[in-house]
Tab-separated table of C-alpha atoms and ligand atoms in Angstrom:
chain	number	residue	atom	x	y	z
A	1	UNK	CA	-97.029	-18.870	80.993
A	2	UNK	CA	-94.051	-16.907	82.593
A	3	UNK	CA	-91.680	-15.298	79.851
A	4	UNK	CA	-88.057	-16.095	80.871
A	5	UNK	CA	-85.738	-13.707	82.298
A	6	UNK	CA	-82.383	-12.312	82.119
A	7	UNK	CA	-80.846	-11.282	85.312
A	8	UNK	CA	-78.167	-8.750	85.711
A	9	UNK	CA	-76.009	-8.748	88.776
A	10	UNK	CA	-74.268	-5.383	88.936
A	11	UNK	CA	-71.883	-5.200	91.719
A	12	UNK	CA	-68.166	-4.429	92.309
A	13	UNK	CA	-67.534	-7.130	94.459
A	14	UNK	CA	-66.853	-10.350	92.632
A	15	UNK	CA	-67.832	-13.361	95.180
A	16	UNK	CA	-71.262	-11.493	95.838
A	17	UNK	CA	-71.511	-12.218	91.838
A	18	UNK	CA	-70.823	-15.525	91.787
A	19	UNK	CA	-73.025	-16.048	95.152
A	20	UNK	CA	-76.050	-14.804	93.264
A	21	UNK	CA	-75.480	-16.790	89.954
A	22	UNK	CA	-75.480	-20.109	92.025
A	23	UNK	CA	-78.516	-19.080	93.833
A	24	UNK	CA	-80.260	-19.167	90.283
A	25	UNK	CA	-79.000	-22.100	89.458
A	26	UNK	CA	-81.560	-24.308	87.742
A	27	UNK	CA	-84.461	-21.411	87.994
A	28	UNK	CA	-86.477	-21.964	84.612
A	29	UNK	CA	-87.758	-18.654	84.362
A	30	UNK	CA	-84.151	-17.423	84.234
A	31	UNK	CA	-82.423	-17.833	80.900
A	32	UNK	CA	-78.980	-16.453	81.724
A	33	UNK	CA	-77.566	-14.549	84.368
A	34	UNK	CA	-74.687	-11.527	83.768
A	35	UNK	CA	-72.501	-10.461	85.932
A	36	UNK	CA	-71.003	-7.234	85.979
A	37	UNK	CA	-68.596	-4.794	87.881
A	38	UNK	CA	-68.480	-2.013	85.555
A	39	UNK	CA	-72.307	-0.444	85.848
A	40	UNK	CA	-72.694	1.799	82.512
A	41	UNK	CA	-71.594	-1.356	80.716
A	42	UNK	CA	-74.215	-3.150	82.323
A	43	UNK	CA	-76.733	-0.060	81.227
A	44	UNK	CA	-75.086	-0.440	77.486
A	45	UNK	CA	-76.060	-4.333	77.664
A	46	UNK	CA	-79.785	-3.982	79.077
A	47	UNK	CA	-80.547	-1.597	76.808
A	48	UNK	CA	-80.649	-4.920	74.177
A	49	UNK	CA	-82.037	-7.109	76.859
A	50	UNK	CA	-85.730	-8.791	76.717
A	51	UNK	CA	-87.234	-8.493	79.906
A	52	UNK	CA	-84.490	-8.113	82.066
A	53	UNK	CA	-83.942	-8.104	85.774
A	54	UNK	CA	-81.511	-5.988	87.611
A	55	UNK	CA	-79.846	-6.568	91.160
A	56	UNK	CA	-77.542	-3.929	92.027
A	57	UNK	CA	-75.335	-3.373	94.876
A	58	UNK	CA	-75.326	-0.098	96.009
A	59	UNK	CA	-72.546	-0.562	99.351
A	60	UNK	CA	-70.115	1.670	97.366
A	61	UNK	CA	-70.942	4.949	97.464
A	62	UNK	CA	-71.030	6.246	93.476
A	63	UNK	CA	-71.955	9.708	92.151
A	64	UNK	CA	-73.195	8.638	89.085
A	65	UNK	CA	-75.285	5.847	90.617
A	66	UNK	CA	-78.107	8.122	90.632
A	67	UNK	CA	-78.258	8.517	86.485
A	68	UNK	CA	-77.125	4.704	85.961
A	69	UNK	CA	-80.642	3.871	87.973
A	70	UNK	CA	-82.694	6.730	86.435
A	71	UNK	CA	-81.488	4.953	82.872
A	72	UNK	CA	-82.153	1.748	84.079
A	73	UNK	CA	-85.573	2.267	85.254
A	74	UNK	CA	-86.588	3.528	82.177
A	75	UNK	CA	-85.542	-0.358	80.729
A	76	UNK	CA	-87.301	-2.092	83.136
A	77	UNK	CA	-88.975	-1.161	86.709
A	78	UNK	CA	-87.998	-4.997	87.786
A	79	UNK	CA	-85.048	-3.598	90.597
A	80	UNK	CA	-83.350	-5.158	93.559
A	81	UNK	CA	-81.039	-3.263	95.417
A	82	UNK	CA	-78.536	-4.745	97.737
A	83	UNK	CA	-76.616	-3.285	100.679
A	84	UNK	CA	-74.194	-4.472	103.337
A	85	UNK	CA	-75.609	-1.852	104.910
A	86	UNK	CA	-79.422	-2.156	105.903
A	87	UNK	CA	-79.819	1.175	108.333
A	88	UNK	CA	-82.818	3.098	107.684
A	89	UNK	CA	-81.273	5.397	105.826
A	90	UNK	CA	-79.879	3.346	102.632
A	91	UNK	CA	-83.133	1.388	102.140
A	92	UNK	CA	-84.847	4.781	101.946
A	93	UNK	CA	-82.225	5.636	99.278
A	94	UNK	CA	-82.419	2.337	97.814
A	95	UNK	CA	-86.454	2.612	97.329
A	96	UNK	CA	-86.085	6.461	96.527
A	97	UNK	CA	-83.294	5.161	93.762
A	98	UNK	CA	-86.185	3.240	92.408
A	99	UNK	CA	-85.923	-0.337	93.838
A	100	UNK	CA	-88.896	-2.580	94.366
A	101	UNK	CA	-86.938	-4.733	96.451
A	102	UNK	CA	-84.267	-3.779	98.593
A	103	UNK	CA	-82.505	-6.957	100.259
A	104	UNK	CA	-79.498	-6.621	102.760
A	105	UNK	CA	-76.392	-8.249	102.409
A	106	UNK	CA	-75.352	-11.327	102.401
A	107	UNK	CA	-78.664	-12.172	100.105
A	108	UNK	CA	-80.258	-15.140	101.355
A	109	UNK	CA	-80.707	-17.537	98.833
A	110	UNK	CA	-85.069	-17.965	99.565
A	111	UNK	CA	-85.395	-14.380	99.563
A	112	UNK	CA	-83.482	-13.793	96.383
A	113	UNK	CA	-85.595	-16.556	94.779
A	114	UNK	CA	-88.707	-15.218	96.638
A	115	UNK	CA	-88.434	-11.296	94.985
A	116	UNK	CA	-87.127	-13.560	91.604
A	117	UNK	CA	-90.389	-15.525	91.180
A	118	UNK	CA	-92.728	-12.709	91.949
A	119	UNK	CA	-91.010	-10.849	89.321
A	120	UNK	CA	-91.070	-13.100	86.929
A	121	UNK	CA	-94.147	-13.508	87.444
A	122	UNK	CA	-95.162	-9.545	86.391
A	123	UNK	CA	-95.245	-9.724	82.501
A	124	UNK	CA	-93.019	-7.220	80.914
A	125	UNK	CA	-96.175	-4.673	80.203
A	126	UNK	CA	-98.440	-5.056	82.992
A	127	UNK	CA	-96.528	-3.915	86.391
A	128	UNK	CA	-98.033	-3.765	89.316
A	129	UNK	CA	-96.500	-1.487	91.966
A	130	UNK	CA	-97.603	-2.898	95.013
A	131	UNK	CA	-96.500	0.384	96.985
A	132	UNK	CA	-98.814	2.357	94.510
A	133	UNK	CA	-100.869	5.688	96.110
A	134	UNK	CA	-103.844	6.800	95.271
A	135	UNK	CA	-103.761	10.764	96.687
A	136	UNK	CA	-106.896	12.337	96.336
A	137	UNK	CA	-107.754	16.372	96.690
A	138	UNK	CA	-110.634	17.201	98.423
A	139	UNK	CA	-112.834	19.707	100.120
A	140	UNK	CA	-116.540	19.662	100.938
A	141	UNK	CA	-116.442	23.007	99.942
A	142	UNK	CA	-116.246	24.851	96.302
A	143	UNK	CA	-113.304	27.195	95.138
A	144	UNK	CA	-111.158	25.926	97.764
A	145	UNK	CA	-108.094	25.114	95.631
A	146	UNK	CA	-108.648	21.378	95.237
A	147	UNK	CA	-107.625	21.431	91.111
A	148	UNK	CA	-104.994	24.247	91.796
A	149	UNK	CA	-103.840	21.099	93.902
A	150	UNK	CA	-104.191	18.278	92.481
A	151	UNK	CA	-102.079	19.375	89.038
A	152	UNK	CA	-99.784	21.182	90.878
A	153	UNK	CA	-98.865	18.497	93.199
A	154	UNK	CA	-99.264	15.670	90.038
A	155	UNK	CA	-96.689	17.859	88.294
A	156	UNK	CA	-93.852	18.196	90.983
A	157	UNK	CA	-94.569	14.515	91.939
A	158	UNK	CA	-93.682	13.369	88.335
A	159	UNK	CA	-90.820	16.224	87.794
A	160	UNK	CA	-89.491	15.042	91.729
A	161	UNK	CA	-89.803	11.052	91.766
A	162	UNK	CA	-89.202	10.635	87.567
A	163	UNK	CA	-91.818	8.136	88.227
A	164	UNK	CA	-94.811	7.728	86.141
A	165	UNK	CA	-97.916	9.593	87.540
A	166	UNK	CA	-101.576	9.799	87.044
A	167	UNK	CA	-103.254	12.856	87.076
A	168	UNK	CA	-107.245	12.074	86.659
A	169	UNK	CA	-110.058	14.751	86.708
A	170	UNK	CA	-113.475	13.022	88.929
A	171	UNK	CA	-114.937	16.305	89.437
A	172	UNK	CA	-117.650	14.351	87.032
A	173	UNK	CA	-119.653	17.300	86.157
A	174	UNK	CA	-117.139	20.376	86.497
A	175	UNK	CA	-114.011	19.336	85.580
A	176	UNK	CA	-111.493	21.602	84.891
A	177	UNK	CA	-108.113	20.004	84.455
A	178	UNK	CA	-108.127	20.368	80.582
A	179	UNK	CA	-108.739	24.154	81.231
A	180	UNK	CA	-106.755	24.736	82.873
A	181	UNK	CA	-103.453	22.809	81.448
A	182	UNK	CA	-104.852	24.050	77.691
A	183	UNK	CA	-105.970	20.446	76.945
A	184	UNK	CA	-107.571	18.862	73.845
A	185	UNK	CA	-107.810	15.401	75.203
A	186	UNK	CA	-109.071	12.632	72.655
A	187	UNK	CA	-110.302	10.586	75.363
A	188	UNK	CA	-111.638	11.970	78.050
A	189	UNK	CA	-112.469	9.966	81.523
A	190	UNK	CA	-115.953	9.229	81.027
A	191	UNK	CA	-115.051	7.432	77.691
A	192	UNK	CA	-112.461	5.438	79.999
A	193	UNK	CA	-114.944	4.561	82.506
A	194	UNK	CA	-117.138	3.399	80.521
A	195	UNK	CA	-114.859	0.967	78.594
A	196	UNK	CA	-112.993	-0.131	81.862
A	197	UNK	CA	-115.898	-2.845	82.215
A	198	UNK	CA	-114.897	-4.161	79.074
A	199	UNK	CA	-111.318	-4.845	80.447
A	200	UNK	CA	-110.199	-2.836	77.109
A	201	UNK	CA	-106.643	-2.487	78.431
A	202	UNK	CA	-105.529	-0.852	75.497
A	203	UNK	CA	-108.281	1.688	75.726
A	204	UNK	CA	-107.598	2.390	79.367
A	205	UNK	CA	-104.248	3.354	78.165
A	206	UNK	CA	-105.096	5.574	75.524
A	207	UNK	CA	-107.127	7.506	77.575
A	208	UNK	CA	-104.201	9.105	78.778
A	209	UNK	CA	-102.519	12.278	77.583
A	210	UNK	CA	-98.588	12.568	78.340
A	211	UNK	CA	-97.896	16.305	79.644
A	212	UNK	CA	-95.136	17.144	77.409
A	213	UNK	CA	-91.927	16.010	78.417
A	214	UNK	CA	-92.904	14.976	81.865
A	215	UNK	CA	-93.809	11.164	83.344
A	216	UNK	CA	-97.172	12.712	84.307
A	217	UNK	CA	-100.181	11.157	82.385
A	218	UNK	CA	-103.409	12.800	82.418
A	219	UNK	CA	-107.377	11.652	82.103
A	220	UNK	CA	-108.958	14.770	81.676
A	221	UNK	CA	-112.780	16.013	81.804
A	222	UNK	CA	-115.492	15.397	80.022
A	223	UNK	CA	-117.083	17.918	78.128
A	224	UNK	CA	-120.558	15.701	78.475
A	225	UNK	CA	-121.720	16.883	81.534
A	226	UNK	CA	-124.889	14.887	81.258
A	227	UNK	CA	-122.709	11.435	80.926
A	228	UNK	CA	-122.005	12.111	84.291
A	229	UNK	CA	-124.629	10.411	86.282
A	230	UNK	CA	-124.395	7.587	84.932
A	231	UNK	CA	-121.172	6.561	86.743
A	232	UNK	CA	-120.897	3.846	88.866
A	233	UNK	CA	-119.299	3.383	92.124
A	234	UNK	CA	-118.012	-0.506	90.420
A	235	UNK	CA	-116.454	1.707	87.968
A	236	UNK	CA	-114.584	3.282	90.053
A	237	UNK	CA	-113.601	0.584	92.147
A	238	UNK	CA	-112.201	-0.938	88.615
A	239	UNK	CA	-110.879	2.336	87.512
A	240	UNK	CA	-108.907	2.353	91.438
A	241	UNK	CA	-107.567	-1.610	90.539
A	242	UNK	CA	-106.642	-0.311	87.122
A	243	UNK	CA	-104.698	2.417	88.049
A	244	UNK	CA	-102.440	0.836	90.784
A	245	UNK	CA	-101.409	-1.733	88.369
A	246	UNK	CA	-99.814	1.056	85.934
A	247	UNK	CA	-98.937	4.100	88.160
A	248	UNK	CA	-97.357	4.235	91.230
A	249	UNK	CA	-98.666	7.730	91.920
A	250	UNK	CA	-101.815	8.902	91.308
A	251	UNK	CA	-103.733	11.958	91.927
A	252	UNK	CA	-107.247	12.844	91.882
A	253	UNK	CA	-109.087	15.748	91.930
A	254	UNK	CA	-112.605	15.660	92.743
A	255	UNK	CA	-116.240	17.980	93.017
A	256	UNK	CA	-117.095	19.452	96.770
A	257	UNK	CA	-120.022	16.985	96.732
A	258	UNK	CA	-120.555	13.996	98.676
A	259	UNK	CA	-122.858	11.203	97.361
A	260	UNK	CA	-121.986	7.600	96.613
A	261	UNK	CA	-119.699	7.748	93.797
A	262	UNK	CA	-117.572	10.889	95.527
A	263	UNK	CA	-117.849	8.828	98.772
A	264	UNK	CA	-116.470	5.864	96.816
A	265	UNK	CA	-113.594	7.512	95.596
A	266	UNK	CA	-112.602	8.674	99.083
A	267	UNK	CA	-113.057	5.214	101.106
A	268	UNK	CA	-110.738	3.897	98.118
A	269	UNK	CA	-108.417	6.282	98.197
A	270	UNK	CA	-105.168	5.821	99.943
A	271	UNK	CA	-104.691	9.442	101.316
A	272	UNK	CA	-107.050	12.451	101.651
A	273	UNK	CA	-105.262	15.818	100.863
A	274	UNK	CA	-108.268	17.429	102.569
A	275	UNK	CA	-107.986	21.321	101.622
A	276	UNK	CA	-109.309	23.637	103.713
A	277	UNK	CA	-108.539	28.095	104.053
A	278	UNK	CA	-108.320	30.278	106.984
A	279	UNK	CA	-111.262	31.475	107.697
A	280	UNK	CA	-114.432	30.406	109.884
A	281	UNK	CA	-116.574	29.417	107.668
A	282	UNK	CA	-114.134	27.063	105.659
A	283	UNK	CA	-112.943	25.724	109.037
A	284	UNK	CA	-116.734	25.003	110.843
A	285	UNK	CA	-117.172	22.962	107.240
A	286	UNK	CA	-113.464	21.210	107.575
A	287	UNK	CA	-114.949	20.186	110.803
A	288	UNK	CA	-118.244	18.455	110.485
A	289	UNK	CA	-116.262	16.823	106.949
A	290	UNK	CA	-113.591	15.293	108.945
A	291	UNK	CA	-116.496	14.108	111.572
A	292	UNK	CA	-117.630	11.805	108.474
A	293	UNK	CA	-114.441	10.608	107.902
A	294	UNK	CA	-114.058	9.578	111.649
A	295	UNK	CA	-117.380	7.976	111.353
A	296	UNK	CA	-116.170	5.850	108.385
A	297	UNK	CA	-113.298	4.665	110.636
A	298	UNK	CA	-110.192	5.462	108.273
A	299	UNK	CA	-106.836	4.857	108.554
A	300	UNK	CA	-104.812	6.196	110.751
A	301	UNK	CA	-102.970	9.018	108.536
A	302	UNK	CA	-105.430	8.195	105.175
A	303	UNK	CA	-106.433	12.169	105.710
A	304	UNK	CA	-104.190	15.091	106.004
A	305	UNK	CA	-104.881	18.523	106.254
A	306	UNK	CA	-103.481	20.952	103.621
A	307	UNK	CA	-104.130	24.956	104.420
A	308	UNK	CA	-104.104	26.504	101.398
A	309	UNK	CA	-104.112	30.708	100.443
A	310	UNK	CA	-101.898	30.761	103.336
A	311	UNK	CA	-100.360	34.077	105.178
A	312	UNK	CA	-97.733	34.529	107.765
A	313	UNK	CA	-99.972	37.388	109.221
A	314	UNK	CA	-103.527	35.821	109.087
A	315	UNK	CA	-105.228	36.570	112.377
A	316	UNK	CA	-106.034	32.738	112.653
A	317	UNK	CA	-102.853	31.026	113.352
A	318	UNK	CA	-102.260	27.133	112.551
A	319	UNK	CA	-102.384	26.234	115.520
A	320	UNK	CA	-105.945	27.485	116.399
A	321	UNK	CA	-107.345	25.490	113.164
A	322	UNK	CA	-105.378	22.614	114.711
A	323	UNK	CA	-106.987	23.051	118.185
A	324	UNK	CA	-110.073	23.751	116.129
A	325	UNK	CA	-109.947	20.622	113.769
A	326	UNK	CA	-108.351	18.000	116.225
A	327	UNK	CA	-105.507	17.032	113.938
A	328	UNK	CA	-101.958	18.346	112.714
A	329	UNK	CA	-101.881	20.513	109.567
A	330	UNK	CA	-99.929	18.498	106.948
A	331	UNK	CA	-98.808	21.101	104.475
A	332	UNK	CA	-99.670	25.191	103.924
A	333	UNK	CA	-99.744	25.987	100.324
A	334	UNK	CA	-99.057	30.019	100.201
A	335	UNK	CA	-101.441	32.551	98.677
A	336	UNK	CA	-100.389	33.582	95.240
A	337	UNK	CA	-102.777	35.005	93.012
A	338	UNK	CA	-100.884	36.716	90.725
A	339	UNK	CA	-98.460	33.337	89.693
A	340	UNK	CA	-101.979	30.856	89.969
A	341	UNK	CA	-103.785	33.140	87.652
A	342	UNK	CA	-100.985	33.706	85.220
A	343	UNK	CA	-100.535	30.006	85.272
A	344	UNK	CA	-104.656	29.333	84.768
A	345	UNK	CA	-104.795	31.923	81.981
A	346	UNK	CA	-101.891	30.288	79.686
A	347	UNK	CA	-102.704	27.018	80.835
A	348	UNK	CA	-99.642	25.521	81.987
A	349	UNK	CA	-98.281	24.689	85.488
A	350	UNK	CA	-97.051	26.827	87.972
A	351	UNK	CA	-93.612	25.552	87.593
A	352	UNK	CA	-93.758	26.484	83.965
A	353	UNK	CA	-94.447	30.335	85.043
A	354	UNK	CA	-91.948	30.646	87.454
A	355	UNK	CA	-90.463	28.050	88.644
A	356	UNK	CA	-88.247	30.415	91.845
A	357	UNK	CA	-91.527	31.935	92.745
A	358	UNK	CA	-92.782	30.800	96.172
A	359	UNK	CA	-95.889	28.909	95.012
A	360	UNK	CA	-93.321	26.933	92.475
A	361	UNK	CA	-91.208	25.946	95.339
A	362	UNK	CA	-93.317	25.303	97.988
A	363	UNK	CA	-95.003	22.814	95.513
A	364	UNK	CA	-91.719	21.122	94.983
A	365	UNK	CA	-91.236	20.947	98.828
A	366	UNK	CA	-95.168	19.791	99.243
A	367	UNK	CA	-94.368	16.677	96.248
A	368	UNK	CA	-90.842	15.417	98.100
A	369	UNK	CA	-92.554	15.541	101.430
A	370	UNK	CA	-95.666	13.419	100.092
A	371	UNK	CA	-92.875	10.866	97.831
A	372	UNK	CA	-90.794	10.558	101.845
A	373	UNK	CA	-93.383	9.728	103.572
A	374	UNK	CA	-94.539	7.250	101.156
A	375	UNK	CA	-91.124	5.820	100.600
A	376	UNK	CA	-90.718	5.618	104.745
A	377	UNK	CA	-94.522	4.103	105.141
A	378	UNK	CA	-92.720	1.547	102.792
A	379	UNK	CA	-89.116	1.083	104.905
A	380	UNK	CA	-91.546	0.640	108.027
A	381	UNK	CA	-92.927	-2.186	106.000
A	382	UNK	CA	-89.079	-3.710	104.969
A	383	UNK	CA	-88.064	-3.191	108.454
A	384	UNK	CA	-90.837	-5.458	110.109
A	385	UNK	CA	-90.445	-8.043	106.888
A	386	UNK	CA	-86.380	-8.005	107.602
B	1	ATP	N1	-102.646	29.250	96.825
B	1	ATP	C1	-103.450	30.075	96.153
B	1	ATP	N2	-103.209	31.404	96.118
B	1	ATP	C2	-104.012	32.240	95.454
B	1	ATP	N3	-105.077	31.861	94.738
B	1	ATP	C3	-105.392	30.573	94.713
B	1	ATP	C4	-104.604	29.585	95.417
B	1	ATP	N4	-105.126	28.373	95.181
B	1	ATP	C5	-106.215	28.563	94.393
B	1	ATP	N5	-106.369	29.872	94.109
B	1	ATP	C6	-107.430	30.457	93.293
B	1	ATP	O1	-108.686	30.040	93.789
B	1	ATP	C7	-109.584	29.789	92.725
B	1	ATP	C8	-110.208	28.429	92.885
B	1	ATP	O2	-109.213	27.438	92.705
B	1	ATP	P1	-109.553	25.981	92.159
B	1	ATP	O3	-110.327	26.070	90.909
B	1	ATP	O4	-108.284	25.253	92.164
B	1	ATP	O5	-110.510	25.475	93.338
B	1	ATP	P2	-111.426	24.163	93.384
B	1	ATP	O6	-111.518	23.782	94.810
B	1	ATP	O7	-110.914	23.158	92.439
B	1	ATP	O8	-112.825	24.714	92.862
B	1	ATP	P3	-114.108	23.864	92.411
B	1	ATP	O9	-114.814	23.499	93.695
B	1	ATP	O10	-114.875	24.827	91.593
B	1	ATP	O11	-113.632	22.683	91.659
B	1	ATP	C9	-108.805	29.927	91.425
B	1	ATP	O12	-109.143	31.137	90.822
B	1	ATP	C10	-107.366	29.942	91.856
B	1	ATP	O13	-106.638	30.840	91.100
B	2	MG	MG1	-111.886	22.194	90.826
């Protein structure tokens, strides 16, 4: 049964108010509908709300709109943005705000009650983000950087987007996320797996560890290497189905091997971050890897390329592994040894070392590049629905 609603219409402009309250009219699954001009009132109010919905206009520019919607979304994730404006630009600042929906102005009544229903449909506790993306590290070759990565990249993405995001360890036999973040998991991801089967959502849940005060969640290793071969490529299909109903990011780091369950994870992964290093060897390797890939007929833009140890003076250039490899280079992650080892040895990010050092900022550049071009794959969507 759908739990009823209360919708909150924040927006300065009176008659937009009123437009939306008679567009609800007579909506069971809406129990009252508040109207409000004055936004951090509206905040004060939700904070007391069950289940609430928000529609917000954001046509007046605000500085503090930013904080108001960071507050909000930690209430509920149920957000429509509205605009008289519907360029490019403000529904990528309405999604990056944290919107689900973004509708332009004036709202049409069947799309208002379209974005309303499917909400209310979405019990409070189980969301499902529909844009949610599953990033996974990978290299078909060891010691490449692929966990250096993968919490690296988890980190910024929570610390950039305030979102919630999953950080999970599938390197099923050599894991090494609890090392190196200092760890002392409870549950660990084999002991999530093989509950998921069970639909134990409560379990699934658990398994998590929250990195201290971050929105990144973490299923770490197992330390039972020998459980390991006894996973199953369903359970990671229903780990996959799991995951994109509670994060909307999620990133994986995985072993250099490919057999069913590693293939598994890639096919079902949204993106590839596949890592490769300047040199010959690594490259030759990058190549025949990305072959399989082309033979398994992704996406166009599922895999991108991600140089990592990177120098200004190596005598291979970018654009010769480009040549080489047949596709653009999506990101170069620099070589730092001195700030990744530091970082390894006292188990914490590299953020949390330094967070001016190169390494810490080109990981905050890498993690608002990969949240863009997510939140632009999704305008590109909008913009063919609108
Ligand atoms: N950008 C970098 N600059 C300098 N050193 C790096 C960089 N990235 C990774 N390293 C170093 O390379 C080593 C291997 O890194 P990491 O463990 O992340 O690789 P991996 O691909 O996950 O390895 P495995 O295949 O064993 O899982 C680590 O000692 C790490 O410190
Ligand atoms: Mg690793």
């Amino acid at each position: 049964m759908q739990s009823r609603s209360v919708l909150f219409v924040l927006d300065k402009n009176e008659h937009s108010c009123e437009i939306i309250r008679s567009f609800t009219e007579g909506l069971e699954f809406i129990s009252e509908v508040k109207l409000y001009s004055d936004y951090q009132k509206a905040y004060e109010d939700l904070k007391q709300a069950e289940n609430p919905i928000v529609i917000m206009d954001i046509t007046e520019e605000a500085p503090e709109l930013g904080n108001i919607v960071d507050n909000i979304k930690l209430i509920t994730s149920k957000i429509i943005i509205t605009s008289l404006d519907y360029s490019t630009n403000t529904i990528i600042k309405a999604l990056r705000l944290g919107a689900k929906e973004f509708l332009p102005k004036p709202v049409l009544k069947e799309d208002l009650i379209r974005v309303l229903t499917m909400f209310a449909s979405i019990s409070a506790d189980d969301e499902d983000y529909s844009q949610s993306k599953i990033i996974t590290v990978y290299s078909n070759k060891g010691g490449i950087g692929k966990t250096t990565i993968a919490i690296n990249l988890a980190m910024e993405l929570a610390r950039v987007t305030k979102d919630k995001v999953a950080l999970i360890d599938l390197n099923l036999q050599l894991g090494d996320i609890s090392t190196f973040l200092n760890l002392n998991p409870p549950f660990d991801v084999n002991y999530v797996l093989q509950r998921l089967i069970d639909k134990d959502d409560e379990i699934f849940v658990k398994g998590f560890e929250k990195y201290k005060d971050t929105s990144l969640h973490i299923l770490s290793d197992s330390s039972y290497i020998e459980q390991a071969g006894s996973v199953t490529v369903q359970q990671i299909s229903a780990l996959f189905r799991k995951l994109k109903k509670v994060f909307p990011y999620v990133v994986i780091d995985m072993s250099s091997s490919i057999g069913p369950v590693s293939l598994k994870i890639l096919d079902e992964s949204d993106w590839i971050m596949f890592t490769t290093i300047v040199n010959i060897p690594a490259i030759r390797n990058a190549q025949r890897c990305l072959n399989l890939f082309r033979s398994r007929n992704y996406p166009n833009k599922k895999v991108k390329i991600v140089v990592n140890r990177y120098m200004e003076n190596d005598e291979i250039k970018i654009e010769d592994i480009e040549n080489t490899l047949g596709e653009k280079v999506y990101w170069k992650v620099p070589n730092n040894y001195f700030t990744i080892m530091e970082a390894i040895n006292k188990g914490v990010s590299i953020a949390e070392i330094n967070p001016e050092s190169n390494i810490s900022n080109n990981f905050r550049d890498f993690a608002t590049k990969v949240s863009d071009d997510i939140i632009e794959q999704a305008v590109i969507q909008y913009r063919s629905q609108i």
